[in-house]
């Protein structure tokens, strides 16, 4: 009877309760986040900003999880949804959507191969790499498994040499190492930054001036990636060093494996004190624009986390849930800290590392282009969405060329004069606000069942993901009904759309 009861409980959990168990874990971790964050507020007499309204939350979470703003229909549906749990339901829906896969393919490719566009010889490899990332995300492969595969040498090499835009390629992670020319010191520097959060390359030429890393540590780690032998000679010295990991453990080569195979196991182990903490810090940075350790790749005794206990607890939960990135994103987004408004309501909220309000973040090039395309109804073919923009005439390629400089991070992002002019007078925005070329504007202007106020509301939903305020609606209705500067109401409607697309509210995530 006891065994029968256990079986019933297990089957019930599988068929009806498994999702609820996971939801409880999400809520528990979100509560831990809020407990740690609010403890700092209390200790430093911080008055946190109020919670976002639904429209602000909707736009923010769409940009973070799908890389673009929502459609008009999606905004209306969410704002009209009476469910008390609709924010959690929305996040679950977005994380299971194709848009999440497309967005995080771009996110991880940019992190793993940040200089892909600089080397046209890598075009075929990068295409295969993005296909590999999409495959990993589609099958919900856990982060440790995905990272481990980057270092496992394949038994056969995929043939993507005859690639043409718009045609399928064989997925392959080989571009990760090839993009670093398979140079041990280049691989070591990038791996330590991205997956361990350590700027180890500062010790490449001499002992690190501030951290504990010595030149020997760097070259021992670099030797792990030496394709010929597990040792290297430190430049300008006659000292040979054997491959070793950052915890001074010698790199091993169990029978039937390579050192890289073993390295992948060490790197992604739950006992590795760096891997999980670096990963959760990356995701925190992705959502808040400021890492718990900031800069995000500078874990060091002299650069402590703003909330050390929280960082450890997030890392422990991440590892306990098999390095599930979606679980981590669900939990952080469910926290009160994530759902605060970006409007500063008290002077105590000014320090971004207190997370007393949401930091305003500049859109990445991909987010800006995809949001403009969503707002204006622009259709992009699969051939145009090539990672290295082989089709140089595509609108995305032009955007990347103009807006590709994203140095400084999302919180410190600045728009150049050329970029501002491109948004105000560029061909893409000009056609998007022209009645003869714009899908969205034409549909709104020509719909016989819409009056002027409803046309204005629809353009607000399409661009800013919210309804206009009373004063905004009143001013814009008057402008359109009077025909604007050309005595033509439809042209005036295009002026309104142009103003919305060029507003700071549109080009920022807030």
Tab-separated table of C-alpha atoms in Angstrom, residues 86-292:
chain	number	residue	atom	x	y	z
A	86	UNK	CA	-0.525	37.410	-16.108
A	87	UNK	CA	3.074	38.606	-15.789
A	88	UNK	CA	4.321	35.133	-14.889
A	89	UNK	CA	2.147	33.627	-17.611
A	90	UNK	CA	3.582	36.062	-20.156
A	91	UNK	CA	7.164	35.192	-19.215
A	92	UNK	CA	6.438	31.471	-19.592
A	93	UNK	CA	4.925	32.132	-23.001
A	94	UNK	CA	7.866	34.231	-24.205
A	95	UNK	CA	10.473	31.724	-23.032
A	96	UNK	CA	8.779	29.022	-25.105
A	97	UNK	CA	8.465	31.209	-28.205
A	98	UNK	CA	10.587	31.135	-31.389
A	99	UNK	CA	11.437	34.795	-30.722
A	100	UNK	CA	13.299	33.783	-27.554
A	101	UNK	CA	15.392	31.327	-29.567
A	102	UNK	CA	16.223	33.931	-32.213
A	103	UNK	CA	17.068	36.542	-29.595
A	104	UNK	CA	19.310	34.399	-27.412
A	105	UNK	CA	21.023	32.945	-30.455
A	106	UNK	CA	22.105	36.511	-31.143
A	107	UNK	CA	22.946	37.137	-27.464
A	108	UNK	CA	25.172	34.079	-27.090
A	109	UNK	CA	26.820	34.462	-30.477
A	110	UNK	CA	27.722	38.065	-29.643
A	111	UNK	CA	29.220	36.953	-26.320
A	112	UNK	CA	31.045	33.907	-27.631
A	113	UNK	CA	32.292	35.406	-30.905
A	114	UNK	CA	32.078	39.179	-30.410
A	115	UNK	CA	34.267	40.042	-33.392
A	116	UNK	CA	32.575	37.768	-35.939
A	117	UNK	CA	31.883	40.559	-38.434
A	118	UNK	CA	35.578	41.465	-38.579
A	119	UNK	CA	36.623	38.282	-40.400
A	120	UNK	CA	34.757	37.508	-43.619
A	121	UNK	CA	36.622	34.198	-43.920
A	122	UNK	CA	34.558	32.984	-40.980
A	123	UNK	CA	31.248	33.591	-42.768
A	124	UNK	CA	30.455	29.904	-43.338
A	125	UNK	CA	31.574	28.893	-39.851
A	126	UNK	CA	29.537	31.625	-38.147
A	127	UNK	CA	26.435	30.637	-40.070
A	128	UNK	CA	26.913	27.046	-38.900
A	129	UNK	CA	27.582	28.306	-35.373
A	130	UNK	CA	24.322	30.249	-35.240
A	131	UNK	CA	22.511	27.180	-36.567
A	132	UNK	CA	24.130	25.187	-33.745
A	133	UNK	CA	23.054	27.737	-31.151
A	134	UNK	CA	19.480	27.695	-32.456
A	135	UNK	CA	19.504	23.914	-32.247
A	136	UNK	CA	20.734	24.017	-28.636
A	137	UNK	CA	18.097	26.550	-27.622
A	138	UNK	CA	15.311	24.796	-29.511
A	139	UNK	CA	15.996	21.565	-27.639
A	140	UNK	CA	16.426	23.418	-24.341
A	141	UNK	CA	19.962	22.087	-23.884
A	142	UNK	CA	21.284	23.096	-20.464
A	143	UNK	CA	23.982	25.731	-20.327
A	144	UNK	CA	26.723	23.436	-18.985
A	145	UNK	CA	26.103	20.881	-21.735
A	146	UNK	CA	26.113	23.581	-24.410
A	147	UNK	CA	29.366	25.102	-23.155
A	148	UNK	CA	31.052	21.707	-22.792
A	149	UNK	CA	30.368	20.946	-26.445
A	150	UNK	CA	32.400	23.988	-27.496
A	151	UNK	CA	35.579	22.171	-26.479
A	152	UNK	CA	34.855	18.658	-27.710
A	153	UNK	CA	36.609	18.005	-30.988
A	154	UNK	CA	34.157	16.490	-33.516
A	155	UNK	CA	34.819	13.140	-35.148
A	156	UNK	CA	34.047	14.590	-38.564
A	157	UNK	CA	34.202	18.112	-39.914
A	158	UNK	CA	30.986	19.597	-41.346
A	159	UNK	CA	31.191	20.805	-44.927
A	160	UNK	CA	29.766	24.314	-45.103
A	161	UNK	CA	32.213	25.643	-47.670
A	162	UNK	CA	29.587	26.089	-50.380
A	163	UNK	CA	27.214	28.133	-48.235
A	164	UNK	CA	24.806	30.559	-49.908
A	165	UNK	CA	22.477	32.898	-47.977
A	166	UNK	CA	19.068	31.443	-47.219
A	167	UNK	CA	20.133	27.796	-47.549
A	168	UNK	CA	20.455	25.368	-44.613
A	169	UNK	CA	23.868	24.531	-43.174
A	170	UNK	CA	25.100	21.760	-40.930
A	171	UNK	CA	25.108	23.060	-37.328
A	172	UNK	CA	28.557	23.173	-35.774
A	173	UNK	CA	30.231	24.890	-32.776
A	174	UNK	CA	33.655	24.870	-34.467
A	175	UNK	CA	33.564	28.606	-35.143
A	176	UNK	CA	34.093	29.283	-31.448
A	177	UNK	CA	37.685	28.042	-31.471
A	178	UNK	CA	38.353	28.881	-35.116
A	179	UNK	CA	37.421	32.518	-34.519
A	180	UNK	CA	40.341	32.665	-32.097
A	181	UNK	CA	42.698	31.151	-34.691
A	182	UNK	CA	43.107	28.191	-32.304
A	183	UNK	CA	45.794	30.220	-30.516
A	184	UNK	CA	46.065	28.953	-26.923
A	185	UNK	CA	46.579	32.410	-25.428
A	186	UNK	CA	43.609	33.902	-27.295
A	187	UNK	CA	41.293	31.047	-26.325
A	188	UNK	CA	42.453	31.193	-22.702
A	189	UNK	CA	41.810	34.935	-22.446
A	190	UNK	CA	38.287	34.690	-23.886
A	191	UNK	CA	37.265	31.542	-22.015
A	192	UNK	CA	38.399	32.961	-18.675
A	193	UNK	CA	36.463	36.194	-19.252
A	194	UNK	CA	33.217	34.706	-20.540
A	195	UNK	CA	32.829	31.475	-18.592
A	196	UNK	CA	34.838	32.210	-15.442
A	197	UNK	CA	34.441	35.976	-15.105
A	198	UNK	CA	38.200	36.460	-14.755
A	199	UNK	CA	40.412	38.867	-16.722
A	200	UNK	CA	43.263	36.417	-16.805
A	201	UNK	CA	44.924	38.018	-19.839
A	202	UNK	CA	46.107	40.848	-17.600
A	203	UNK	CA	48.749	38.352	-16.412
A	204	UNK	CA	49.826	37.335	-19.928
A	205	UNK	CA	52.997	39.467	-20.018
A	206	UNK	CA	53.644	39.878	-16.285
A	207	UNK	CA	52.079	39.133	-12.935
A	208	UNK	CA	48.719	40.865	-12.528
A	209	UNK	CA	49.344	44.231	-10.823
A	210	UNK	CA	46.225	44.024	-8.640
A	211	UNK	CA	44.760	40.512	-8.644
A	212	UNK	CA	46.379	37.306	-7.423
A	213	UNK	CA	46.977	35.905	-10.912
A	214	UNK	CA	50.587	35.401	-11.972
A	215	UNK	CA	52.042	35.073	-15.440
A	216	UNK	CA	52.547	31.382	-14.808
A	217	UNK	CA	48.814	30.985	-14.105
A	218	UNK	CA	47.900	32.455	-17.471
A	219	UNK	CA	50.237	30.259	-19.500
A	220	UNK	CA	49.329	27.118	-17.590
A	221	UNK	CA	45.720	27.803	-18.458
A	222	UNK	CA	46.639	28.602	-22.075
A	223	UNK	CA	48.450	25.263	-22.331
A	224	UNK	CA	45.090	23.531	-21.918
A	225	UNK	CA	44.215	24.746	-25.419
A	226	UNK	CA	47.517	23.918	-27.074
A	227	UNK	CA	46.523	21.558	-29.913
A	228	UNK	CA	49.927	19.819	-30.103
A	229	UNK	CA	50.936	19.153	-26.482
A	230	UNK	CA	49.689	19.993	-22.962
A	231	UNK	CA	52.499	22.443	-22.285
A	232	UNK	CA	53.763	25.777	-23.541
A	233	UNK	CA	56.814	27.940	-23.170
A	234	UNK	CA	56.257	31.325	-21.576
A	235	UNK	CA	57.305	33.928	-24.194
A	236	UNK	CA	60.710	35.556	-23.711
A	237	UNK	CA	61.598	32.951	-21.109
A	238	UNK	CA	62.855	29.396	-21.290
A	239	UNK	CA	60.286	28.202	-18.793
A	240	UNK	CA	57.962	25.413	-19.883
A	241	UNK	CA	54.714	25.061	-17.973
A	242	UNK	CA	52.241	22.203	-18.005
A	243	UNK	CA	48.519	22.667	-18.555
A	244	UNK	CA	46.618	23.476	-15.370
A	245	UNK	CA	43.275	24.978	-14.381
A	246	UNK	CA	42.716	28.093	-12.316
A	247	UNK	CA	42.423	26.137	-9.086
A	248	UNK	CA	45.992	24.862	-9.688
A	249	UNK	CA	44.640	21.422	-10.578
A	250	UNK	CA	46.742	19.795	-13.269
A	251	UNK	CA	44.929	19.259	-16.545
A	252	UNK	CA	44.304	15.548	-16.910
A	253	UNK	CA	43.773	13.294	-19.871
A	254	UNK	CA	41.825	10.199	-18.897
A	255	UNK	CA	42.120	7.233	-21.296
A	256	UNK	CA	40.153	7.727	-24.499
A	257	UNK	CA	39.710	11.464	-23.987
A	258	UNK	CA	41.522	14.692	-24.747
A	259	UNK	CA	42.569	17.404	-22.346
A	260	UNK	CA	39.836	19.590	-23.852
A	261	UNK	CA	37.262	16.934	-23.006
A	262	UNK	CA	38.429	16.919	-19.404
A	263	UNK	CA	38.589	20.706	-19.366
A	264	UNK	CA	34.919	20.888	-20.380
A	265	UNK	CA	34.045	18.655	-17.436
A	266	UNK	CA	36.105	20.780	-15.017
A	267	UNK	CA	34.768	24.060	-16.395
A	268	UNK	CA	31.100	23.150	-16.042
A	269	UNK	CA	31.361	21.183	-12.810
A	270	UNK	CA	29.126	22.213	-9.918
A	271	UNK	CA	32.268	22.273	-7.787
A	272	UNK	CA	33.845	24.939	-10.028
A	273	UNK	CA	33.500	28.148	-7.990
A	274	UNK	CA	33.646	30.354	-11.087
A	275	UNK	CA	31.346	28.864	-13.739
A	276	UNK	CA	27.885	29.196	-12.176
A	277	UNK	CA	28.642	32.582	-10.613
A	278	UNK	CA	29.917	33.980	-13.909
A	279	UNK	CA	26.829	32.709	-15.756
A	280	UNK	CA	24.269	34.119	-13.319
A	281	UNK	CA	26.137	37.421	-13.252
A	282	UNK	CA	25.889	37.561	-17.075
A	283	UNK	CA	22.152	37.011	-16.986
A	284	UNK	CA	21.714	39.559	-14.195
A	285	UNK	CA	23.656	42.043	-16.323
A	286	UNK	CA	21.507	41.203	-19.355
A	287	UNK	CA	18.362	42.095	-17.411
A	288	UNK	CA	19.550	44.980	-15.226
A	289	UNK	CA	22.356	46.496	-17.305
A	290	UNK	CA	24.668	46.294	-14.262
A	291	UNK	CA	26.150	43.077	-12.906
A	292	UNK	CA	26.247	42.022	-9.284
